[in-house]
């Protein structure tokens, strides 16, 4: 589940749960959020805020996080970025 109003290819997520949460809980919550965001009033409000809603599943989110990690890790290493 993501909401993006930035440049193409940028994505910010609005819902994150621990990977330790049971799949049944994640799937039930994900379905409830998707159902809520499908309501016209919610879509209109999000649109008025400049958000573009992309409904996804917990599996989609994990795949996106993996792709994002693979995308940014080499750039961070090449730039010599270090944590404090």
PDB file of N, CA, C and O in Angstrom:
ATOM      1  N   UNK A   1       0.841  -1.145   0.000  1.00  0.00           N
ATOM      2  CA  UNK A   1       0.000   0.000   0.000  1.00  0.00           C
ATOM      3  C   UNK A   1       0.894   1.217   0.000  1.00  0.00           C
ATOM      4  O   UNK A   1       1.736   1.366   0.866  1.00  0.00           O
ATOM      5  N   UNK A   2       0.682   2.042  -0.984  1.00  0.00           N
ATOM      6  CA  UNK A   2       1.555   3.193  -1.078  1.00  0.00           C
ATOM      7  C   UNK A   2       0.800   4.383  -1.601  1.00  0.00           C
ATOM      8  O   UNK A   2      -0.197   4.258  -2.282  1.00  0.00           O
ATOM      9  N   UNK A   3       1.333   5.502  -1.282  1.00  0.00           N
ATOM     10  CA  UNK A   3       0.758   6.754  -1.728  1.00  0.00           C
ATOM     11  C   UNK A   3       1.925   7.579  -2.244  1.00  0.00           C
ATOM     12  O   UNK A   3       2.876   7.808  -1.523  1.00  0.00           O
ATOM     13  N   UNK A   4       1.859   7.989  -3.476  1.00  0.00           N
ATOM     14  CA  UNK A   4       2.990   8.703  -4.045  1.00  0.00           C
ATOM     15  C   UNK A   4       2.529   9.975  -4.730  1.00  0.00           C
ATOM     16  O   UNK A   4       1.592   9.961  -5.500  1.00  0.00           O
ATOM     17  N   UNK A   5       3.189  11.078  -4.428  1.00  0.00           N
ATOM     18  CA  UNK A   5       2.912  12.318  -5.132  1.00  0.00           C
ATOM     19  C   UNK A   5       4.216  12.947  -5.592  1.00  0.00           C
ATOM     20  O   UNK A   5       4.258  14.099  -5.963  1.00  0.00           O
ATOM     21  N   UNK A   6       5.276  12.188  -5.542  1.00  0.00           N
ATOM     22  CA  UNK A   6       6.581  12.687  -5.932  1.00  0.00           C
ATOM     23  C   UNK A   6       6.905  12.369  -7.371  1.00  0.00           C
ATOM     24  O   UNK A   6       6.042  12.003  -8.155  1.00  0.00           O
ATOM     25  N   UNK A   7       8.179  12.516  -7.723  1.00  0.00           N
ATOM     26  CA  UNK A   7       8.604  12.233  -9.090  1.00  0.00           C
ATOM     27  C   UNK A   7       8.385  10.769  -9.458  1.00  0.00           C
ATOM     28  O   UNK A   7       8.302   9.910  -8.577  1.00  0.00           O
ATOM     29  N   UNK A   8       8.305  10.470 -10.755  1.00  0.00           N
ATOM     30  CA  UNK A   8       8.136   9.078 -11.178  1.00  0.00           C
ATOM     31  C   UNK A   8       9.227   8.189 -10.569  1.00  0.00           C
ATOM     32  O   UNK A   8      10.387   8.589 -10.490  1.00  0.00           O
ATOM     33  N   UNK A   9       8.840   7.038 -10.126  1.00  0.00           N
ATOM     34  CA  UNK A   9       9.792   6.105  -9.535  1.00  0.00           C
ATOM     35  C   UNK A   9       9.940   6.276  -8.036  1.00  0.00           C
ATOM     36  O   UNK A   9      10.508   5.435  -7.363  1.00  0.00           O
ATOM     37  N   UNK A  10       9.435   7.361  -7.482  1.00  0.00           N
ATOM     38  CA  UNK A  10       9.490   7.570  -6.037  1.00  0.00           C
ATOM     39  C   UNK A  10       8.220   7.018  -5.419  1.00  0.00           C
ATOM     40  O   UNK A  10       7.152   7.071  -6.007  1.00  0.00           O
ATOM     41  N   UNK A  11       8.383   6.510  -4.246  1.00  0.00           N
ATOM     42  CA  UNK A  11       7.240   5.899  -3.580  1.00  0.00           C
ATOM     43  C   UNK A  11       7.407   6.071  -2.086  1.00  0.00           C
ATOM     44  O   UNK A  11       8.483   5.841  -1.556  1.00  0.00           O
ATOM     45  N   UNK A  12       6.376   6.492  -1.447  1.00  0.00           N
ATOM     46  CA  UNK A  12       6.408   6.539   0.010  1.00  0.00           C
ATOM     47  C   UNK A  12       5.281   5.655   0.504  1.00  0.00           C
ATOM     48  O   UNK A  12       4.195   5.639  -0.071  1.00  0.00           O
ATOM     49  N   UNK A  13       5.544   4.941   1.528  1.00  0.00           N
ATOM     50  CA  UNK A  13       4.539   4.018   2.020  1.00  0.00           C
ATOM     51  C   UNK A  13       3.822   4.616   3.210  1.00  0.00           C
ATOM     52  O   UNK A  13       4.384   5.397   3.960  1.00  0.00           O
ATOM     53  N   UNK A  14       2.589   4.236   3.353  1.00  0.00           N
ATOM     54  CA  UNK A  14       1.790   4.762   4.443  1.00  0.00           C
ATOM     55  C   UNK A  14       1.507   3.725   5.515  1.00  0.00           C
ATOM     56  O   UNK A  14       1.074   4.069   6.588  1.00  0.00           O
ATOM     57  N   UNK A  15       1.740   2.480   5.227  1.00  0.00           N
ATOM     58  CA  UNK A  15       1.463   1.427   6.194  1.00  0.00           C
ATOM     59  C   UNK A  15       2.627   0.455   6.235  1.00  0.00           C
ATOM     60  O   UNK A  15       3.043  -0.064   5.220  1.00  0.00           O
ATOM     61  N   UNK A  16       3.150   0.237   7.392  1.00  0.00           N
ATOM     62  CA  UNK A  16       4.230  -0.731   7.576  1.00  0.00           C
ATOM     63  C   UNK A  16       4.009  -1.471   8.877  1.00  0.00           C
ATOM     64  O   UNK A  16       3.731  -0.862   9.904  1.00  0.00           O
ATOM     65  N   UNK A  17       4.141  -2.755   8.833  1.00  0.00           N
ATOM     66  CA  UNK A  17       4.074  -3.582  10.031  1.00  0.00           C
ATOM     67  C   UNK A  17       5.327  -4.424  10.104  1.00  0.00           C
ATOM     68  O   UNK A  17       5.984  -4.659   9.099  1.00  0.00           O
ATOM     69  N   UNK A  18       5.618  -4.877  11.264  1.00  0.00           N
ATOM     70  CA  UNK A  18       6.773  -5.733  11.467  1.00  0.00           C
ATOM     71  C   UNK A  18       6.662  -7.005  10.633  1.00  0.00           C
ATOM     72  O   UNK A  18       5.586  -7.576  10.477  1.00  0.00           O
ATOM     73  N   UNK A  19       7.792  -7.433  10.085  1.00  0.00           N
ATOM     74  CA  UNK A  19       7.832  -8.685   9.350  1.00  0.00           C
ATOM     75  C   UNK A  19       7.526  -9.877  10.241  1.00  0.00           C
ATOM     76  O   UNK A  19       7.338 -10.985   9.765  1.00  0.00           O
ATOM     77  N   UNK A  20       7.470  -9.642  11.538  1.00  0.00           N
ATOM     78  CA  UNK A  20       7.179 -10.724  12.473  1.00  0.00           C
ATOM     79  C   UNK A  20       5.681 -10.914  12.686  1.00  0.00           C
ATOM     80  O   UNK A  20       5.266 -11.848  13.335  1.00  0.00           O
ATOM     81  N   UNK A  21       4.891 -10.006  12.143  1.00  0.00           N
ATOM     82  CA  UNK A  21       3.437 -10.145  12.280  1.00  0.00           C
ATOM     83  C   UNK A  21       2.983 -11.355  11.468  1.00  0.00           C
ATOM     84  O   UNK A  21       3.476 -11.591  10.367  1.00  0.00           O
ATOM     85  N   UNK A  22       2.036 -12.124  11.982  1.00  0.00           N
ATOM     86  CA  UNK A  22       1.543 -13.297  11.248  1.00  0.00           C
ATOM     87  C   UNK A  22       0.936 -12.887   9.906  1.00  0.00           C
ATOM     88  O   UNK A  22       0.273 -11.853   9.801  1.00  0.00           O
ATOM     89  N   UNK A  23       1.146 -13.703   8.896  1.00  0.00           N
ATOM     90  CA  UNK A  23       0.638 -13.418   7.557  1.00  0.00           C
ATOM     91  C   UNK A  23      -0.870 -13.207   7.570  1.00  0.00           C
ATOM     92  O   UNK A  23      -1.387 -12.342   6.857  1.00  0.00           O
ATOM     93  N   UNK A  24      -1.582 -13.973   8.381  1.00  0.00           N
ATOM     94  CA  UNK A  24      -3.041 -13.837   8.455  1.00  0.00           C
ATOM     95  C   UNK A  24      -3.423 -12.432   8.915  1.00  0.00           C
ATOM     96  O   UNK A  24      -4.351 -11.827   8.386  1.00  0.00           O
ATOM     97  N   UNK A  25      -2.689 -11.879   9.872  1.00  0.00           N
ATOM     98  CA  UNK A  25      -2.958 -10.528  10.371  1.00  0.00           C
ATOM     99  C   UNK A  25      -2.637  -9.502   9.286  1.00  0.00           C
ATOM    100  O   UNK A  25      -3.418  -8.581   9.035  1.00  0.00           O
ATOM    101  N   UNK A  26      -1.492  -9.651   8.651  1.00  0.00           N
ATOM    102  CA  UNK A  26      -1.099  -8.724   7.593  1.00  0.00           C
ATOM    103  C   UNK A  26      -2.114  -8.716   6.442  1.00  0.00           C
ATOM    104  O   UNK A  26      -2.497  -7.654   5.948  1.00  0.00           O
ATOM    105  N   UNK A  27      -2.539  -9.876   6.033  1.00  0.00           N
ATOM    106  CA  UNK A  27      -3.489  -9.977   4.923  1.00  0.00           C
ATOM    107  C   UNK A  27      -4.853  -9.381   5.279  1.00  0.00           C
ATOM    108  O   UNK A  27      -5.473  -8.697   4.463  1.00  0.00           O
ATOM    109  N   UNK A  28      -5.304  -9.623   6.505  1.00  0.00           N
ATOM    110  CA  UNK A  28      -6.595  -9.081   6.935  1.00  0.00           C
ATOM    111  C   UNK A  28      -6.536  -7.555   7.010  1.00  0.00           C
ATOM    112  O   UNK A  28      -7.447  -6.864   6.537  1.00  0.00           O
ATOM    113  N   UNK A  29      -5.475  -7.017   7.578  1.00  0.00           N
ATOM    114  CA  UNK A  29      -5.320  -5.569   7.670  1.00  0.00           C
ATOM    115  C   UNK A  29      -5.191  -4.956   6.285  1.00  0.00           C
ATOM    116  O   UNK A  29      -5.814  -3.928   5.984  1.00  0.00           O
ATOM    117  N   UNK A  30      -4.406  -5.566   5.428  1.00  0.00           N
ATOM    118  CA  UNK A  30      -4.229  -5.074   4.066  1.00  0.00           C
ATOM    119  C   UNK A  30      -5.562  -5.022   3.323  1.00  0.00           C
ATOM    120  O   UNK A  30      -5.880  -4.036   2.646  1.00  0.00           O
ATOM    121  N   UNK A  31      -6.369  -6.050   3.452  1.00  0.00           N
ATOM    122  CA  UNK A  31      -7.673  -6.087   2.784  1.00  0.00           C
ATOM    123  C   UNK A  31      -8.588  -4.992   3.323  1.00  0.00           C
ATOM    124  O   UNK A  31      -9.300  -4.326   2.555  1.00  0.00           O
ATOM    125  N   UNK A  32      -8.563  -4.767   4.629  1.00  0.00           N
ATOM    126  CA  UNK A  32      -9.405  -3.725   5.228  1.00  0.00           C
ATOM    127  C   UNK A  32      -8.980  -2.335   4.754  1.00  0.00           C
ATOM    128  O   UNK A  32      -9.833  -1.488   4.454  1.00  0.00           O
ATOM    129  N   UNK A  33      -7.689  -2.100   4.654  1.00  0.00           N
ATOM    130  CA  UNK A  33      -7.190  -0.807   4.184  1.00  0.00           C
ATOM    131  C   UNK A  33      -7.556  -0.598   2.723  1.00  0.00           C
ATOM    132  O   UNK A  33      -8.008   0.485   2.327  1.00  0.00           O
ATOM    133  N   UNK A  34      -7.380  -1.627   1.893  1.00  0.00           N
ATOM    134  CA  UNK A  34      -7.748  -1.508   0.478  1.00  0.00           C
ATOM    135  C   UNK A  34      -9.237  -1.214   0.325  1.00  0.00           C
ATOM    136  O   UNK A  34      -9.642  -0.393  -0.498  1.00  0.00           O
ATOM    137  N   UNK A  35     -10.072  -1.877   1.121  1.00  0.00           N
ATOM    138  CA  UNK A  35     -11.521  -1.656   1.047  1.00  0.00           C
ATOM    139  C   UNK A  35     -11.868  -0.219   1.449  1.00  0.00           C
ATOM    140  O   UNK A  35     -12.711   0.425   0.813  1.00  0.00           O
ATOM    141  N   UNK A  36     -11.223   0.281   2.466  1.00  0.00           N
ATOM    142  CA  UNK A  36     -11.469   1.656   2.909  1.00  0.00           C
ATOM    143  C   UNK A  36     -11.042   2.646   1.844  1.00  0.00           C
ATOM    144  O   UNK A  36     -11.766   3.588   1.515  1.00  0.00           O
ATOM    145  N   UNK A  37      -9.863   2.429   1.269  1.00  0.00           N
ATOM    146  CA  UNK A  37      -9.365   3.369   0.265  1.00  0.00           C
ATOM    147  C   UNK A  37     -10.135   3.276  -1.051  1.00  0.00           C
ATOM    148  O   UNK A  37     -10.023   4.153  -1.887  1.00  0.00           O
ATOM    149  N   UNK A  38     -10.923   2.260  -1.236  1.00  0.00           N
ATOM    150  CA  UNK A  38     -11.733   2.132  -2.453  1.00  0.00           C
ATOM    151  C   UNK A  38     -13.000   2.984  -2.384  1.00  0.00           C
ATOM    152  O   UNK A  38     -13.658   3.203  -3.396  1.00  0.00           O
ATOM    153  N   UNK A  39     -13.329   3.485  -1.197  1.00  0.00           N
ATOM    154  CA  UNK A  39     -14.525   4.299  -1.037  1.00  0.00           C
ATOM    155  C   UNK A  39     -14.325   5.648  -1.726  1.00  0.00           C
ATOM    156  O   UNK A  39     -13.289   6.286  -1.576  1.00  0.00           O
ATOM    157  N   UNK A  40     -15.337   6.088  -2.491  1.00  0.00           N
ATOM    158  CA  UNK A  40     -15.215   7.349  -3.229  1.00  0.00           C
ATOM    159  C   UNK A  40     -14.820   8.548  -2.367  1.00  0.00           C
ATOM    160  O   UNK A  40     -13.989   9.360  -2.772  1.00  0.00           O
ATOM    161  N   UNK A  41     -15.384   8.678  -1.175  1.00  0.00           N
ATOM    162  CA  UNK A  41     -15.064   9.824  -0.315  1.00  0.00           C
ATOM    163  C   UNK A  41     -13.588   9.817   0.086  1.00  0.00           C
ATOM    164  O   UNK A  41     -12.945  10.871   0.135  1.00  0.00           O
ATOM    165  N   UNK A  42     -13.049   8.635   0.345  1.00  0.00           N
ATOM    166  CA  UNK A  42     -11.636   8.522   0.719  1.00  0.00           C
ATOM    167  C   UNK A  42     -10.766   8.850  -0.489  1.00  0.00           C
ATOM    168  O   UNK A  42      -9.778   9.590  -0.378  1.00  0.00           O
ATOM    169  N   UNK A  43     -11.128   8.331  -1.649  1.00  0.00           N
ATOM    170  CA  UNK A  43     -10.362   8.613  -2.864  1.00  0.00           C
ATOM    171  C   UNK A  43     -10.361  10.109  -3.169  1.00  0.00           C
ATOM    172  O   UNK A  43      -9.321  10.677  -3.513  1.00  0.00           O
ATOM    173  N   UNK A  44     -11.512  10.757  -3.021  1.00  0.00           N
ATOM    174  CA  UNK A  44     -11.597  12.193  -3.275  1.00  0.00           C
ATOM    175  C   UNK A  44     -10.711  12.976  -2.321  1.00  0.00           C
ATOM    176  O   UNK A  44     -10.022  13.911  -2.726  1.00  0.00           O
ATOM    177  N   UNK A  45     -10.718  12.599  -1.052  1.00  0.00           N
ATOM    178  CA  UNK A  45      -9.900  13.299  -0.057  1.00  0.00           C
ATOM    179  C   UNK A  45      -8.413  13.124  -0.370  1.00  0.00           C
ATOM    180  O   UNK A  45      -7.645  14.100  -0.362  1.00  0.00           O
ATOM    181  N   UNK A  46      -7.999  11.914  -0.667  1.00  0.00           N
ATOM    182  CA  UNK A  46      -6.593  11.672  -0.981  1.00  0.00           C
ATOM    183  C   UNK A  46      -6.177  12.430  -2.236  1.00  0.00           C
ATOM    184  O   UNK A  46      -5.099  13.017  -2.295  1.00  0.00           O
ATOM    185  N   UNK A  47      -7.058  12.444  -3.242  1.00  0.00           N
ATOM    186  CA  UNK A  47      -6.778  13.170  -4.475  1.00  0.00           C
ATOM    187  C   UNK A  47      -6.634  14.662  -4.193  1.00  0.00           C
ATOM    188  O   UNK A  47      -5.740  15.325  -4.730  1.00  0.00           O
ATOM    189  N   UNK A  48      -7.477  15.205  -3.321  1.00  0.00           N
ATOM    190  CA  UNK A  48      -7.402  16.632  -2.987  1.00  0.00           C
ATOM    191  C   UNK A  48      -6.093  16.971  -2.291  1.00  0.00           C
ATOM    192  O   UNK A  48      -5.653  18.121  -2.302  1.00  0.00           O
ATOM    193  N   UNK A  49      -5.467  15.982  -1.690  1.00  0.00           N
ATOM    194  CA  UNK A  49      -4.175  16.175  -1.027  1.00  0.00           C
ATOM    195  C   UNK A  49      -3.003  15.939  -1.974  1.00  0.00           C
ATOM    196  O   UNK A  49      -1.844  16.038  -1.581  1.00  0.00           O
ATOM    197  N   UNK A  50      -3.313  15.581  -3.223  1.00  0.00           N
ATOM    198  CA  UNK A  50      -2.267  15.349  -4.217  1.00  0.00           C
ATOM    199  C   UNK A  50      -1.698  13.950  -4.182  1.00  0.00           C
ATOM    200  O   UNK A  50      -0.654  13.680  -4.770  1.00  0.00           O
ATOM    201  N   UNK A  51      -2.368  13.048  -3.500  1.00  0.00           N
ATOM    202  CA  UNK A  51      -1.873  11.678  -3.374  1.00  0.00           C
ATOM    203  C   UNK A  51      -2.394  10.809  -4.509  1.00  0.00           C
ATOM    204  O   UNK A  51      -3.491  11.005  -5.009  1.00  0.00           O
ATOM    205  N   UNK A  52      -1.586   9.875  -4.909  1.00  0.00           N
ATOM    206  CA  UNK A  52      -1.991   8.848  -5.867  1.00  0.00           C
ATOM    207  C   UNK A  52      -1.903   7.527  -5.115  1.00  0.00           C
ATOM    208  O   UNK A  52      -0.827   7.109  -4.715  1.00  0.00           O
ATOM    209  N   UNK A  53      -3.023   6.896  -4.918  1.00  0.00           N
ATOM    210  CA  UNK A  53      -3.065   5.672  -4.122  1.00  0.00           C
ATOM    211  C   UNK A  53      -2.802   4.470  -5.007  1.00  0.00           C
ATOM    212  O   UNK A  53      -3.398   4.320  -6.067  1.00  0.00           O
ATOM    213  N   UNK A  54      -1.905   3.630  -4.558  1.00  0.00           N
ATOM    214  CA  UNK A  54      -1.616   2.377  -5.230  1.00  0.00           C
ATOM    215  C   UNK A  54      -1.839   1.280  -4.196  1.00  0.00           C
ATOM    216  O   UNK A  54      -1.076   1.163  -3.246  1.00  0.00           O
ATOM    217  N   UNK A  55      -2.899   0.538  -4.358  1.00  0.00           N
ATOM    218  CA  UNK A  55      -3.195  -0.526  -3.410  1.00  0.00           C
ATOM    219  C   UNK A  55      -2.325  -1.732  -3.718  1.00  0.00           C
ATOM    220  O   UNK A  55      -2.196  -2.134  -4.868  1.00  0.00           O
ATOM    221  N   UNK A  56      -1.707  -2.261  -2.703  1.00  0.00           N
ATOM    222  CA  UNK A  56      -0.850  -3.425  -2.885  1.00  0.00           C
ATOM    223  C   UNK A  56      -1.056  -4.395  -1.732  1.00  0.00           C
ATOM    224  O   UNK A  56      -1.671  -4.058  -0.729  1.00  0.00           O
ATOM    225  N   UNK A  57      -0.502  -5.560  -1.890  1.00  0.00           N
ATOM    226  CA  UNK A  57      -0.597  -6.592  -0.864  1.00  0.00           C
ATOM    227  C   UNK A  57       0.707  -6.622  -0.068  1.00  0.00           C
ATOM    228  O   UNK A  57       1.717  -6.055  -0.501  1.00  0.00           O
ATOM    229  N   UNK A  58       0.721  -7.299   1.068  1.00  0.00           N
ATOM    230  CA  UNK A  58       1.975  -7.438   1.807  1.00  0.00           C
ATOM    231  C   UNK A  58       3.075  -8.079   0.946  1.00  0.00           C
ATOM    232  O   UNK A  58       4.246  -7.692   1.041  1.00  0.00           O
ATOM    233  N   UNK A  59       2.714  -9.008   0.072  1.00  0.00           N
ATOM    234  CA  UNK A  59       3.700  -9.633  -0.813  1.00  0.00           C
ATOM    235  C   UNK A  59       4.269  -8.600  -1.784  1.00  0.00           C
ATOM    236  O   UNK A  59       5.483  -8.553  -2.026  1.00  0.00           O
ATOM    237  N   UNK A  60       3.393  -7.743  -2.337  1.00  0.00           N
ATOM    238  CA  UNK A  60       3.851  -6.669  -3.223  1.00  0.00           C
ATOM    239  C   UNK A  60       4.820  -5.742  -2.484  1.00  0.00           C
ATOM    240  O   UNK A  60       5.834  -5.314  -3.039  1.00  0.00           O
ATOM    241  N   UNK A  61       4.482  -5.405  -1.253  1.00  0.00           N
ATOM    242  CA  UNK A  61       5.340  -4.512  -0.469  1.00  0.00           C
ATOM    243  C   UNK A  61       6.718  -5.114  -0.228  1.00  0.00           C
ATOM    244  O   UNK A  61       7.730  -4.433  -0.329  1.00  0.00           O
ATOM    245  N   UNK A  62       6.748  -6.397   0.105  1.00  0.00           N
ATOM    246  CA  UNK A  62       8.050  -7.047   0.332  1.00  0.00           C
ATOM    247  C   UNK A  62       8.893  -7.026  -0.939  1.00  0.00           C
ATOM    248  O   UNK A  62      10.093  -6.746  -0.904  1.00  0.00           O
ATOM    249  N   UNK A  63       8.261  -7.287  -2.080  1.00  0.00           N
ATOM    250  CA  UNK A  63       8.984  -7.271  -3.358  1.00  0.00           C
ATOM    251  C   UNK A  63       9.494  -5.868  -3.653  1.00  0.00           C
ATOM    252  O   UNK A  63      10.647  -5.697  -4.088  1.00  0.00           O
ATOM    253  N   UNK A  64       8.683  -4.843  -3.397  1.00  0.00           N
ATOM    254  CA  UNK A  64       9.108  -3.468  -3.641  1.00  0.00           C
ATOM    255  C   UNK A  64      10.277  -3.096  -2.720  1.00  0.00           C
ATOM    256  O   UNK A  64      11.242  -2.476  -3.162  1.00  0.00           O
ATOM    257  N   UNK A  65      10.194  -3.483  -1.453  1.00  0.00           N
ATOM    258  CA  UNK A  65      11.292  -3.181  -0.531  1.00  0.00           C
ATOM    259  C   UNK A  65      12.587  -3.842  -0.988  1.00  0.00           C
ATOM    260  O   UNK A  65      13.665  -3.237  -0.908  1.00  0.00           O
ATOM    261  N   UNK A  66      12.511  -5.065  -1.470  1.00  0.00           N
ATOM    262  CA  UNK A  66      13.707  -5.753  -1.959  1.00  0.00           C
ATOM    263  C   UNK A  66      14.281  -5.024  -3.173  1.00  0.00           C
ATOM    264  O   UNK A  66      15.483  -4.802  -3.269  1.00  0.00           O
ATOM    265  N   UNK A  67      13.409  -4.629  -4.105  1.00  0.00           N
ATOM    266  CA  UNK A  67      13.873  -3.892  -5.286  1.00  0.00           C
ATOM    267  C   UNK A  67      14.482  -2.556  -4.888  1.00  0.00           C
ATOM    268  O   UNK A  67      15.511  -2.135  -5.439  1.00  0.00           O
ATOM    269  N   UNK A  68      13.864  -1.876  -3.931  1.00  0.00           N
ATOM    270  CA  UNK A  68      14.374  -0.582  -3.471  1.00  0.00           C
ATOM    271  C   UNK A  68      15.741  -0.761  -2.817  1.00  0.00           C
ATOM    272  O   UNK A  68      16.652   0.045  -3.038  1.00  0.00           O
ATOM    273  N   UNK A  69      15.895  -1.805  -2.039  1.00  0.00           N
ATOM    274  CA  UNK A  69      17.180  -2.099  -1.398  1.00  0.00           C
ATOM    275  C   UNK A  69      18.256  -2.333  -2.462  1.00  0.00           C
ATOM    276  O   UNK A  69      19.361  -1.786  -2.375  1.00  0.00           O
ATOM    277  N   UNK A  70      17.913  -3.129  -3.468  1.00  0.00           N
ATOM    278  CA  UNK A  70      18.875  -3.420  -4.537  1.00  0.00           C
ATOM    279  C   UNK A  70      19.201  -2.166  -5.351  1.00  0.00           C
ATOM    280  O   UNK A  70      20.314  -2.016  -5.850  1.00  0.00           O
ATOM    281  N   UNK A  71      18.251  -1.266  -5.459  1.00  0.00           N
ATOM    282  CA  UNK A  71      18.459  -0.022  -6.215  1.00  0.00           C
ATOM    283  C   UNK A  71      19.385   0.936  -5.479  1.00  0.00           C
ATOM    284  O   UNK A  71      20.283   1.533  -6.070  1.00  0.00           O
ATOM    285  N   UNK A  72      19.170   1.113  -4.183  1.00  0.00           N
ATOM    286  CA  UNK A  72      19.880   2.145  -3.437  1.00  0.00           C
ATOM    287  C   UNK A  72      21.188   1.686  -2.800  1.00  0.00           C
ATOM    288  O   UNK A  72      22.090   2.503  -2.603  1.00  0.00           O
ATOM    289  N   UNK A  73      21.328   0.427  -2.475  1.00  0.00           N
ATOM    290  CA  UNK A  73      22.541  -0.041  -1.803  1.00  0.00           C
ATOM    291  C   UNK A  73      23.810   0.295  -2.583  1.00  0.00           C
ATOM    292  O   UNK A  73      24.748   0.859  -2.013  1.00  0.00           O
ATOM    293  N   UNK A  74      23.900   0.009  -3.891  1.00  0.00           N
ATOM    294  CA  UNK A  74      25.127   0.350  -4.614  1.00  0.00           C
ATOM    295  C   UNK A  74      25.398   1.861  -4.645  1.00  0.00           C
ATOM    296  O   UNK A  74      26.553   2.284  -4.532  1.00  0.00           O
ATOM    297  N   UNK A  75      24.346   2.653  -4.762  1.00  0.00           N
ATOM    298  CA  UNK A  75      24.533   4.102  -4.787  1.00  0.00           C
ATOM    299  C   UNK A  75      25.069   4.610  -3.458  1.00  0.00           C
ATOM    300  O   UNK A  75      25.958   5.475  -3.421  1.00  0.00           O
ATOM    301  N   UNK A  76      24.545   4.093  -2.380  1.00  0.00           N
ATOM    302  CA  UNK A  76      24.993   4.503  -1.063  1.00  0.00           C
ATOM    303  C   UNK A  76      26.430   4.090  -0.828  1.00  0.00           C
ATOM    304  O   UNK A  76      27.259   4.867  -0.332  1.00  0.00           O
ATOM    305  N   UNK A  77      26.769   2.864  -1.205  1.00  0.00           N
ATOM    306  CA  UNK A  77      28.149   2.383  -1.053  1.00  0.00           C
ATOM    307  C   UNK A  77      29.116   3.188  -1.919  1.00  0.00           C
ATOM    308  O   UNK A  77      30.179   3.600  -1.462  1.00  0.00           O
ATOM    309  N   UNK A  78      28.746   3.441  -3.188  1.00  0.00           N
ATOM    310  CA  UNK A  78      29.603   4.210  -4.088  1.00  0.00           C
ATOM    311  C   UNK A  78      29.825   5.633  -3.597  1.00  0.00           C
ATOM    312  O   UNK A  78      30.894   6.208  -3.804  1.00  0.00           O
ATOM    313  N   UNK A  79      28.806   6.195  -2.947  1.00  0.00           N
ATOM    314  CA  UNK A  79      28.927   7.564  -2.439  1.00  0.00           C
ATOM    315  C   UNK A  79      29.680   7.619  -1.116  1.00  0.00           C
ATOM    316  O   UNK A  79      30.026   8.702  -0.643  1.00  0.00           O
ATOM    317  N   UNK A  80      29.950   6.466  -0.530  1.00  0.00           N
ATOM    318  CA  UNK A  80      30.676   6.419   0.741  1.00  0.00           C
ATOM    319  C   UNK A  80      29.856   6.885   1.927  1.00  0.00           C
ATOM    320  O   UNK A  80      30.418   7.311   2.930  1.00  0.00           O
ATOM    321  N   UNK A  81      28.554   6.793   1.821  1.00  0.00           N
ATOM    322  CA  UNK A  81      27.684   7.227   2.920  1.00  0.00           C
ATOM    323  C   UNK A  81      27.861   6.271   4.096  1.00  0.00           C
ATOM    324  O   UNK A  81      27.825   5.062   3.934  1.00  0.00           O
ATOM    325  N   UNK A  82      28.052   6.839   5.269  1.00  0.00           N
ATOM    326  CA  UNK A  82      28.221   6.050   6.497  1.00  0.00           C
ATOM    327  C   UNK A  82      27.216   6.494   7.530  1.00  0.00           C
ATOM    328  O   UNK A  82      26.812   7.659   7.576  1.00  0.00           O
ATOM    329  N   UNK A  83      26.812   5.583   8.387  1.00  0.00           N
ATOM    330  CA  UNK A  83      25.938   5.946   9.491  1.00  0.00           C
ATOM    331  C   UNK A  83      26.780   6.544  10.613  1.00  0.00           C
ATOM    332  O   UNK A  83      27.984   6.288  10.698  1.00  0.00           O
ATOM    333  N   UNK A  84      26.168   7.335  11.426  1.00  0.00           N
ATOM    334  CA  UNK A  84      26.901   7.951  12.543  1.00  0.00           C
ATOM    335  C   UNK A  84      26.798   7.105  13.771  1.00  0.00           C
ATOM    336  O   UNK A  84      25.900   6.415  14.011  1.00  0.00           O
TER     337      UNK A  84
END
